[in-house]
mmCIF file of C-alpha atoms and ligand atoms in Angstrom:
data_model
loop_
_atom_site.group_PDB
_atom_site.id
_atom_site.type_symbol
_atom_site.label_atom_id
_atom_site.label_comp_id
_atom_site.label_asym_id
_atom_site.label_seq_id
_atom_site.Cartn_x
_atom_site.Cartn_y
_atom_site.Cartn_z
ATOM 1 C CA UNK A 204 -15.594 3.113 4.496
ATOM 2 C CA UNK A 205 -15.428 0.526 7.227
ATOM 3 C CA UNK A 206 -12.079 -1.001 8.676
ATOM 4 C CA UNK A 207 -11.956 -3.985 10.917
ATOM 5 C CA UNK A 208 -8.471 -5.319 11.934
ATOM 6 C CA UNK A 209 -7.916 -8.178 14.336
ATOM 7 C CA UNK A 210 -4.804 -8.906 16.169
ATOM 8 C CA UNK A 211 -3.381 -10.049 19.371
ATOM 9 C CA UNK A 212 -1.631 -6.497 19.387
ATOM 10 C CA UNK A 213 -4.232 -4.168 19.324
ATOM 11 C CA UNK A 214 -2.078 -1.709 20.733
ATOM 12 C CA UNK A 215 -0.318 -1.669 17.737
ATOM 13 C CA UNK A 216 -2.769 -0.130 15.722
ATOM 14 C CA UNK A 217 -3.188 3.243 18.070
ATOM 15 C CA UNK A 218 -0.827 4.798 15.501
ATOM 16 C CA UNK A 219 -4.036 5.027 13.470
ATOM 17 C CA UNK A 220 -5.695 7.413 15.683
ATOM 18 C CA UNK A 221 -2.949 10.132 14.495
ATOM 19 C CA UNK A 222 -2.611 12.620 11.626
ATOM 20 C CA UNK A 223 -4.597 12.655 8.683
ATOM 21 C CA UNK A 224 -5.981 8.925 9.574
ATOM 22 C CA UNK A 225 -6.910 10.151 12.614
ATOM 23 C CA UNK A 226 -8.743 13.126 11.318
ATOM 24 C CA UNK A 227 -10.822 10.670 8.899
ATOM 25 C CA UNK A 228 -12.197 8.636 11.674
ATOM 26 C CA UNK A 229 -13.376 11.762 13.990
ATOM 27 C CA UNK A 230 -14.964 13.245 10.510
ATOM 28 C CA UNK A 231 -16.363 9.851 9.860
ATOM 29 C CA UNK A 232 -15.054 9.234 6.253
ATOM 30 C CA UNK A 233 -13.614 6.355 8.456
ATOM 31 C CA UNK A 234 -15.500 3.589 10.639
ATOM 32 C CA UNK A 235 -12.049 2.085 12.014
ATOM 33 C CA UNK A 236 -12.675 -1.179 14.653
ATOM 34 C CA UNK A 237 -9.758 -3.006 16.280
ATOM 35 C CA UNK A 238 -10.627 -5.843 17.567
ATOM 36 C CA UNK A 239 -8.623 -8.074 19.884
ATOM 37 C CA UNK A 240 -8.041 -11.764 19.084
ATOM 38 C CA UNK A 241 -8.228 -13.154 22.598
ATOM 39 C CA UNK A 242 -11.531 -11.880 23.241
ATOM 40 C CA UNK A 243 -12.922 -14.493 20.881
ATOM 41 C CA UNK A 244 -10.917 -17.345 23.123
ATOM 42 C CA UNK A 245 -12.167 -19.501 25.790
ATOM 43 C CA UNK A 246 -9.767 -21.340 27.917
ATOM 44 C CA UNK A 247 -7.918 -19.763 30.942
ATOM 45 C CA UNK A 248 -5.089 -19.022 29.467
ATOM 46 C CA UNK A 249 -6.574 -16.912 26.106
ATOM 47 C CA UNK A 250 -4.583 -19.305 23.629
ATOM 48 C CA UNK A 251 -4.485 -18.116 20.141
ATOM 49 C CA UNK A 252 -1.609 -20.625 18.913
ATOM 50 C CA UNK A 253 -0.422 -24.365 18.768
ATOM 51 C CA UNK A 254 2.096 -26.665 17.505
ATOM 52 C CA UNK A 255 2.217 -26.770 13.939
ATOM 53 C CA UNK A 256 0.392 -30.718 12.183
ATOM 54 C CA UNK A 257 3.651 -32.374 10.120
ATOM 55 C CA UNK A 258 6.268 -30.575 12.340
ATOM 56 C CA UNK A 259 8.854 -27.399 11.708
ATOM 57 C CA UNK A 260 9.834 -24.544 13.662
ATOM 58 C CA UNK A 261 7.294 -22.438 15.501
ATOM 59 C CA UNK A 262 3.724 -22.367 16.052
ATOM 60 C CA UNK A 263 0.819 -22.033 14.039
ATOM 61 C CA UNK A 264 -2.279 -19.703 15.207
ATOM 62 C CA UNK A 265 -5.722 -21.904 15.987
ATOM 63 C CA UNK A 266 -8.379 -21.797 13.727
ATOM 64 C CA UNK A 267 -11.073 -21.364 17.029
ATOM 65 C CA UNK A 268 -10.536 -17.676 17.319
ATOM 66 C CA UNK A 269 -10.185 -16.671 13.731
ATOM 67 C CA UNK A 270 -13.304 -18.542 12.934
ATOM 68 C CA UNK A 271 -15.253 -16.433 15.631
ATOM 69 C CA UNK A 272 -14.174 -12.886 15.025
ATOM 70 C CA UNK A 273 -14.149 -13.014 11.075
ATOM 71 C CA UNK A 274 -17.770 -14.782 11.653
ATOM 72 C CA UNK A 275 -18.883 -11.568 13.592
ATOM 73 C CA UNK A 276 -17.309 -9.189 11.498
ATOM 74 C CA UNK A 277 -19.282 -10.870 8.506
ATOM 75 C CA UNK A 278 -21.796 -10.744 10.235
ATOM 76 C CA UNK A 279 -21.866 -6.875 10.764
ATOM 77 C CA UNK A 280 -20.996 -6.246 7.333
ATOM 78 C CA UNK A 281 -22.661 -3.416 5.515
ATOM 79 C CA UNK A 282 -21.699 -5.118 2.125
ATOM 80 C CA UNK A 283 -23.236 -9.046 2.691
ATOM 81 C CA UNK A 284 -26.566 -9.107 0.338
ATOM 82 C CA UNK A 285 -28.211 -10.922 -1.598
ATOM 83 C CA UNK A 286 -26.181 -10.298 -4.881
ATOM 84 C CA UNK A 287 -23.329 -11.971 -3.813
ATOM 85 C CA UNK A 288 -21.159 -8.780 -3.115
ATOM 86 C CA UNK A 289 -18.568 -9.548 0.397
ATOM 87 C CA UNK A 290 -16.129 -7.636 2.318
ATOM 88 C CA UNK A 291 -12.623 -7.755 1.369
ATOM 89 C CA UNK A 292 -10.759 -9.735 3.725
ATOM 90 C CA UNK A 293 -6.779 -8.699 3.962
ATOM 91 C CA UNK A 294 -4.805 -11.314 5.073
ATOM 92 C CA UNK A 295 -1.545 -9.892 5.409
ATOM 93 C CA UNK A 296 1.184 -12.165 4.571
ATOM 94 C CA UNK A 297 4.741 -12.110 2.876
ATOM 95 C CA UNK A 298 3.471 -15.144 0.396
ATOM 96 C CA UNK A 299 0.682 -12.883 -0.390
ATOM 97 C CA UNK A 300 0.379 -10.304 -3.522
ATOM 98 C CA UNK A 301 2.280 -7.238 -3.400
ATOM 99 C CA UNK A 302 0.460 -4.693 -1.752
ATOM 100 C CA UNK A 303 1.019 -1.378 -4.582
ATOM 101 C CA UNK A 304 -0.840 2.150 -5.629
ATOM 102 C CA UNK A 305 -3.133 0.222 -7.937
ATOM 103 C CA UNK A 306 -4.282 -1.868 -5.341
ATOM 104 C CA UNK A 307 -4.237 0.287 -3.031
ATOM 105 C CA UNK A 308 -6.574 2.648 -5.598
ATOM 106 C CA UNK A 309 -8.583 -0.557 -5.708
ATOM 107 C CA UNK A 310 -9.248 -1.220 -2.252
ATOM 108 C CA UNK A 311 -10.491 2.703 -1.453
ATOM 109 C CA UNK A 312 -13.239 2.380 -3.381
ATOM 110 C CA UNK A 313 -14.423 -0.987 -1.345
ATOM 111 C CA UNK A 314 -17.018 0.093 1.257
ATOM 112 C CA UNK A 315 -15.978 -2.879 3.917
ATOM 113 C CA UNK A 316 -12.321 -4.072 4.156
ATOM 114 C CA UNK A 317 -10.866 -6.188 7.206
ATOM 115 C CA UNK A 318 -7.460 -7.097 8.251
ATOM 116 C CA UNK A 319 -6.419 -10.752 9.604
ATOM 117 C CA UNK A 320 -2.853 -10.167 11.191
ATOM 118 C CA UNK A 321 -1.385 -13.459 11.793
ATOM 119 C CA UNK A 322 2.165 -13.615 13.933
ATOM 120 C CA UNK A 323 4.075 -16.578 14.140
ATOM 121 C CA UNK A 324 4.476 -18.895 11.334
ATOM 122 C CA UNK A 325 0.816 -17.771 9.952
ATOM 123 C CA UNK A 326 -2.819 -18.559 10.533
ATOM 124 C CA UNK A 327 -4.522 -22.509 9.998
ATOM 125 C CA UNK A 328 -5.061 -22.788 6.220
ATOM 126 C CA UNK A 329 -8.567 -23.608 7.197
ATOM 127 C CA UNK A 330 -9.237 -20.254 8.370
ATOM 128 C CA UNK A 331 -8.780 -18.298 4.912
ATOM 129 C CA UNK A 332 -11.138 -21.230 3.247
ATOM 130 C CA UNK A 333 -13.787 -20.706 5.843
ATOM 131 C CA UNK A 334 -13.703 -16.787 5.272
ATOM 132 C CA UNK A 335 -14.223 -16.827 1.521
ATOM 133 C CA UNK A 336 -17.358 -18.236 2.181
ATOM 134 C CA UNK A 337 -18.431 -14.544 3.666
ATOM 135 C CA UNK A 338 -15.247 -12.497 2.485
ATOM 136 C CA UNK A 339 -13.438 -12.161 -0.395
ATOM 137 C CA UNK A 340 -10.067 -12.826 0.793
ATOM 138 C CA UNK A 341 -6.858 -11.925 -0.414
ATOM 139 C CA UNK A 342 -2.939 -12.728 0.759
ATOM 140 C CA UNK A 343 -1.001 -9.313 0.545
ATOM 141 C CA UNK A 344 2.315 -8.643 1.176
ATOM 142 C CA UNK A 345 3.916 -5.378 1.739
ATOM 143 C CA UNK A 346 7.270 -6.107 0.330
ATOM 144 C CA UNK A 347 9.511 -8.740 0.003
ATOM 145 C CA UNK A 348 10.949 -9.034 3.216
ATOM 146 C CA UNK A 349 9.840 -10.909 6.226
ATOM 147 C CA UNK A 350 7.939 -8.869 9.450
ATOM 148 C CA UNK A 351 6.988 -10.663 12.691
ATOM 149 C CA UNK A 352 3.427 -10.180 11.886
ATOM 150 C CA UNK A 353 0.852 -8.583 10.052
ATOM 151 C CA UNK A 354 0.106 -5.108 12.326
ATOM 152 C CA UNK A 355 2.911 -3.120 10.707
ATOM 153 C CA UNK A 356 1.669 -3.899 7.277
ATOM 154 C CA UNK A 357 -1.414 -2.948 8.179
ATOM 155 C CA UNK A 358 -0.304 0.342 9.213
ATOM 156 C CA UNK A 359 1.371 0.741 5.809
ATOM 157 C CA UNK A 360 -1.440 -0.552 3.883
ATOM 158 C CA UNK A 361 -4.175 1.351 5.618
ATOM 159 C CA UNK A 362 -2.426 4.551 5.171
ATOM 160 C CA UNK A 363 -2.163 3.768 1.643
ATOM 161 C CA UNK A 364 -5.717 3.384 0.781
ATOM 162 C CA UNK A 365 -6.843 5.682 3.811
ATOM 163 C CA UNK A 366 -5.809 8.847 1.916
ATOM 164 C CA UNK A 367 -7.538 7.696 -1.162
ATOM 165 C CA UNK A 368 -10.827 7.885 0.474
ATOM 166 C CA UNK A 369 -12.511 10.810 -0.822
ATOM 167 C CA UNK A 370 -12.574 13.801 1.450
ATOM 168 C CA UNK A 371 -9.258 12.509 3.512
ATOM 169 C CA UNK A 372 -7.150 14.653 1.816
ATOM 170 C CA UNK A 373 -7.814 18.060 1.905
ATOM 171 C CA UNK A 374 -6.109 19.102 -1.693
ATOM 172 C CA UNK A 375 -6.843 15.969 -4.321
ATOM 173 C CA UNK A 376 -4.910 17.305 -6.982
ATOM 174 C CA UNK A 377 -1.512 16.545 -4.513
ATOM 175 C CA UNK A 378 -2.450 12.907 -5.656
ATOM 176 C CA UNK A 379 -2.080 13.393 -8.971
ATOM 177 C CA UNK A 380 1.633 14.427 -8.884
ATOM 178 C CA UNK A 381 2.947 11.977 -6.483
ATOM 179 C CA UNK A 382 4.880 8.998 -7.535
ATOM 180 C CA UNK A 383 3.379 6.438 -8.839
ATOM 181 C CA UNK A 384 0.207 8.045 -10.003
ATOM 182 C CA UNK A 385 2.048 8.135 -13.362
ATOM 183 C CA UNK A 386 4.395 5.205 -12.903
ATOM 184 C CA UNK A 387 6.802 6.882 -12.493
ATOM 185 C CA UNK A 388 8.873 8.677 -9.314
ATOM 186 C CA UNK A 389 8.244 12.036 -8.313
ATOM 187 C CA UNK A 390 10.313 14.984 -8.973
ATOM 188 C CA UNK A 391 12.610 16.575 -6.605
ATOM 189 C CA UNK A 392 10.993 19.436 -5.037
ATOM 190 C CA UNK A 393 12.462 22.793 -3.330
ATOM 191 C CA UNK A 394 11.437 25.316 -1.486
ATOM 192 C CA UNK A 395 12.949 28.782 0.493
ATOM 193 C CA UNK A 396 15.730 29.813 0.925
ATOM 194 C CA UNK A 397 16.829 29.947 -2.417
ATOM 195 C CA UNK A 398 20.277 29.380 -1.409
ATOM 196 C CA UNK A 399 21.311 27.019 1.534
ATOM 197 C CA UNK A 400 24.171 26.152 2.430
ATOM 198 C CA UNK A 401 25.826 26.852 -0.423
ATOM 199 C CA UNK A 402 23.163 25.052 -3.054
ATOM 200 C CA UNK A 403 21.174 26.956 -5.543
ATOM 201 C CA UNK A 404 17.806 25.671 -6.308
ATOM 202 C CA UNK A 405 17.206 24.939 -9.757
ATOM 203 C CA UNK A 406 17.592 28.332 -12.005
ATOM 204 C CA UNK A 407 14.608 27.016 -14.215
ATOM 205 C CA UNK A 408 12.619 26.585 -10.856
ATOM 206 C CA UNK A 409 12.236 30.666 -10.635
ATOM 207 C CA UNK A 410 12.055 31.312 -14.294
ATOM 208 C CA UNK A 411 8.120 31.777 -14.317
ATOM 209 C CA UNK A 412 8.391 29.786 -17.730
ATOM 210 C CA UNK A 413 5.734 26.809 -17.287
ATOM 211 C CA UNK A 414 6.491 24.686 -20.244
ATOM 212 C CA UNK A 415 10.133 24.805 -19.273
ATOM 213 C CA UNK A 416 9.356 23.955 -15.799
ATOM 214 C CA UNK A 417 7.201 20.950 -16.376
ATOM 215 C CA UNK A 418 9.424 19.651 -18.886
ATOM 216 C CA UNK A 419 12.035 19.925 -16.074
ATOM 217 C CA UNK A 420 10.070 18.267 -13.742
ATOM 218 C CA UNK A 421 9.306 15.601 -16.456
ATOM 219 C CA UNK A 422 12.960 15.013 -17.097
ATOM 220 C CA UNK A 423 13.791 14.413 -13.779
ATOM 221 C CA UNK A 424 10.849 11.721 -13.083
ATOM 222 C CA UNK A 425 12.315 9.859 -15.640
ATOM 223 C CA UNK A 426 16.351 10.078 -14.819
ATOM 224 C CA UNK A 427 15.395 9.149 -11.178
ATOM 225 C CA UNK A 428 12.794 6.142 -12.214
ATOM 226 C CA UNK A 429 15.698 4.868 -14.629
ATOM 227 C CA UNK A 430 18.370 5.298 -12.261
ATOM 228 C CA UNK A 431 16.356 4.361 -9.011
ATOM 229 C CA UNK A 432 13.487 2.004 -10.520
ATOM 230 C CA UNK A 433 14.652 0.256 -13.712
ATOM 231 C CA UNK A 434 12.105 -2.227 -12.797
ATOM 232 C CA UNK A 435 9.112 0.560 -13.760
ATOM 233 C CA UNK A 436 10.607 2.366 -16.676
ATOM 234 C CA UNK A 437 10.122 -1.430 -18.805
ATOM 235 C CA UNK A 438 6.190 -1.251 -17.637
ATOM 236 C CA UNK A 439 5.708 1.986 -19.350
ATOM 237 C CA UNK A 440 3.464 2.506 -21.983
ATOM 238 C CA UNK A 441 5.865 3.994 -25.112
ATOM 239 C CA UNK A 442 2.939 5.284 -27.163
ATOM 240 C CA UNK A 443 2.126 7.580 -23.760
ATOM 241 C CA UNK A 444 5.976 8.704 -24.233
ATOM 242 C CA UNK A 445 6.295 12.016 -26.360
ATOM 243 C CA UNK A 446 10.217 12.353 -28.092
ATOM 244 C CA UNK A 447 11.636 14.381 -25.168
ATOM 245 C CA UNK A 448 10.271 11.989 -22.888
ATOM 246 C CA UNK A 449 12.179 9.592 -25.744
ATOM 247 C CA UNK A 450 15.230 11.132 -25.509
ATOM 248 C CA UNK A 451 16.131 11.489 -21.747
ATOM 249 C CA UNK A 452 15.009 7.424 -21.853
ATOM 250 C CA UNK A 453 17.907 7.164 -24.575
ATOM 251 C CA UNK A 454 20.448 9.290 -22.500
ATOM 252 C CA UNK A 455 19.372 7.713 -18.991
ATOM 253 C CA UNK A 456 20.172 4.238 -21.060
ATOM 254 C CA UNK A 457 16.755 2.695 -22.340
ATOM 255 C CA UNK A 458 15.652 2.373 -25.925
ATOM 256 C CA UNK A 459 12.679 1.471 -27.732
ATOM 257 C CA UNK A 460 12.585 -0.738 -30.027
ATOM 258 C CA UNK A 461 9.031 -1.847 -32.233
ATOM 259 C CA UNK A 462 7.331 0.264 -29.243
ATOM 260 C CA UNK A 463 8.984 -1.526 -26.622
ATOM 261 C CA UNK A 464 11.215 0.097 -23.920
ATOM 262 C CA UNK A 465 14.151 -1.842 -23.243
ATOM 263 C CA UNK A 466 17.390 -1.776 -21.437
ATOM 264 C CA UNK A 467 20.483 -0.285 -24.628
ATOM 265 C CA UNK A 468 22.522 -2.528 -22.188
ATOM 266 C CA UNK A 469 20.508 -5.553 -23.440
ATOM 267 C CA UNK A 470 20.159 -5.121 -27.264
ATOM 268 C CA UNK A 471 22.261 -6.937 -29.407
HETATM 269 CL CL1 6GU B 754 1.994 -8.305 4.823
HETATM 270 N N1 6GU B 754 3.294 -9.673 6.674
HETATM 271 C C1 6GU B 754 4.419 -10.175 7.192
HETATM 272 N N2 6GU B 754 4.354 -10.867 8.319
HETATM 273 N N3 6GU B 754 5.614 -10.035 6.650
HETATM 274 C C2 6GU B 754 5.650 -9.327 5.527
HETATM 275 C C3 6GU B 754 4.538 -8.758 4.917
HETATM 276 C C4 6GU B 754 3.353 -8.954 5.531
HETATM 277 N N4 6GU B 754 4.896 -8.142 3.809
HETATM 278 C C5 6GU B 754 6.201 -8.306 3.721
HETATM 279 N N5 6GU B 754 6.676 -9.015 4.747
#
């Protein structure tokens, strides 16, 4: 996969040389380019913002350099052709989408993403209509709550789908257990010594019995997403939910009702 990320912080994407991100670009699963903003200015002073049209608080980053590197990076697409297909173009944002595992699934199996990271109030409106010509482009926030710009998202977000690339992580199966793969949260997890200052691990943990174990497990993915993540135990799918999985709902307070899971706080 190819990354391109532009931002008047370059710096701030070094982080992405390290660990398993890191690893992925020197094995070349990952063609990673930061590219700095200024460079694609022209006056003196390497001016990337201005006072916003209609007034408010701040400034507003010039269309001029966004224009110019998201032109170039089109340009040395892999993906442009004839059929129509574009790069991705991520323009982080906290009016955007919310960035989650789905997407982030999504967006690993795109051969050509790039990154706009606007600071300040944001980026000319122009910009992102000029870019879909070549891109498709897509508003994506991580979360909402309000960053000074886009670079920390993009550390987040290319983490996210970095790992997802195949051949990034070592063991795949480790993705299959971790939350949200299921919707739900993932079990606790323990390790030695099998008592620590003064806790026990789980007796079931060292029982050898499997079935009992991953019904364990099970039953604790669901009293933490209930108690942690309310918000995800109403997406489930109840016909995926077998009647243990039905009963620690019920005693972790959800029902279902005509195969729809639903607060007992909020029945009738
Ligand atoms: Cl993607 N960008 C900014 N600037 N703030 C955010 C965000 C993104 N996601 C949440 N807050």
């Amino acid at each position: 996969m190819r990354i391109d990320v532009v931002s008047i912080f370059p710096e701030y994407l070094a982080a992405l040389d390290l660990s398993l991100i890191g690893k992925a670009r020197r094995e070349k699963l990952l063609d990673l380019n930061v590219h700095d903003l200024r460079d694609y200015t022209h006056d003196r002073h390497r001016t990337v913002d201005d006072t916003p049209y209609g007034g408010g608080a701040g400034m507003v980053m010039k269309p001029e350099p966004w224009g110019a590197a998201l032109a170039r990076i089109a340009t040395e697409s892999p993906v442009s052709n004839a059929l129509g297909d574009k790069p991705i173009l991520i323009v982080p944002s906290p009016a955007g989408a919310v960035f989650d595992q789905e997407m982030a699934y999504e967006l690993a199996g795109a051969q050509h993403l790039a990154f706009a990271c606007g600071r300040y109030e944001g980026i000319d409106e122009r910009v992102l209509e000029f870019a879909s010509e070549a891109f498709d482009v897509r508003p994506v926030s991580i979360g909402d709550y309000v960053l000074n710009g886009g670079e920390v998202a993009v550390l987040a977000m290319v983490e996210a789908i970095g790992r997802l690339i195949p051949g990034v992580i070592g063991n795949p199966e480790s993705l299959v257990e971790e939350s949200h793969s299921d919707g739900l949260l993932e079990y606790p997890v323990y390790t030695k010594p099998g008592t620590w200052e003064g806790r026990e691990v789980p007796e079931v943990l060292l029982s050898g019995n499997h079935g009992k174990i991953a019904r364990f497990r099970r039953n604790k993915q669901l009293e933490r997403t209930a108690t942690r993540r309310p918000d995800l135990i109403v997406q489930l799918d109840a016909s995926t939910l077998n009647r243990h999985d039905r009963d620690t709902l019920w005693h972790n307070g959800f029902a279902i009702v005509e195969g729809r899971i639903v607060p007992k706080d909020e029945l009738g």
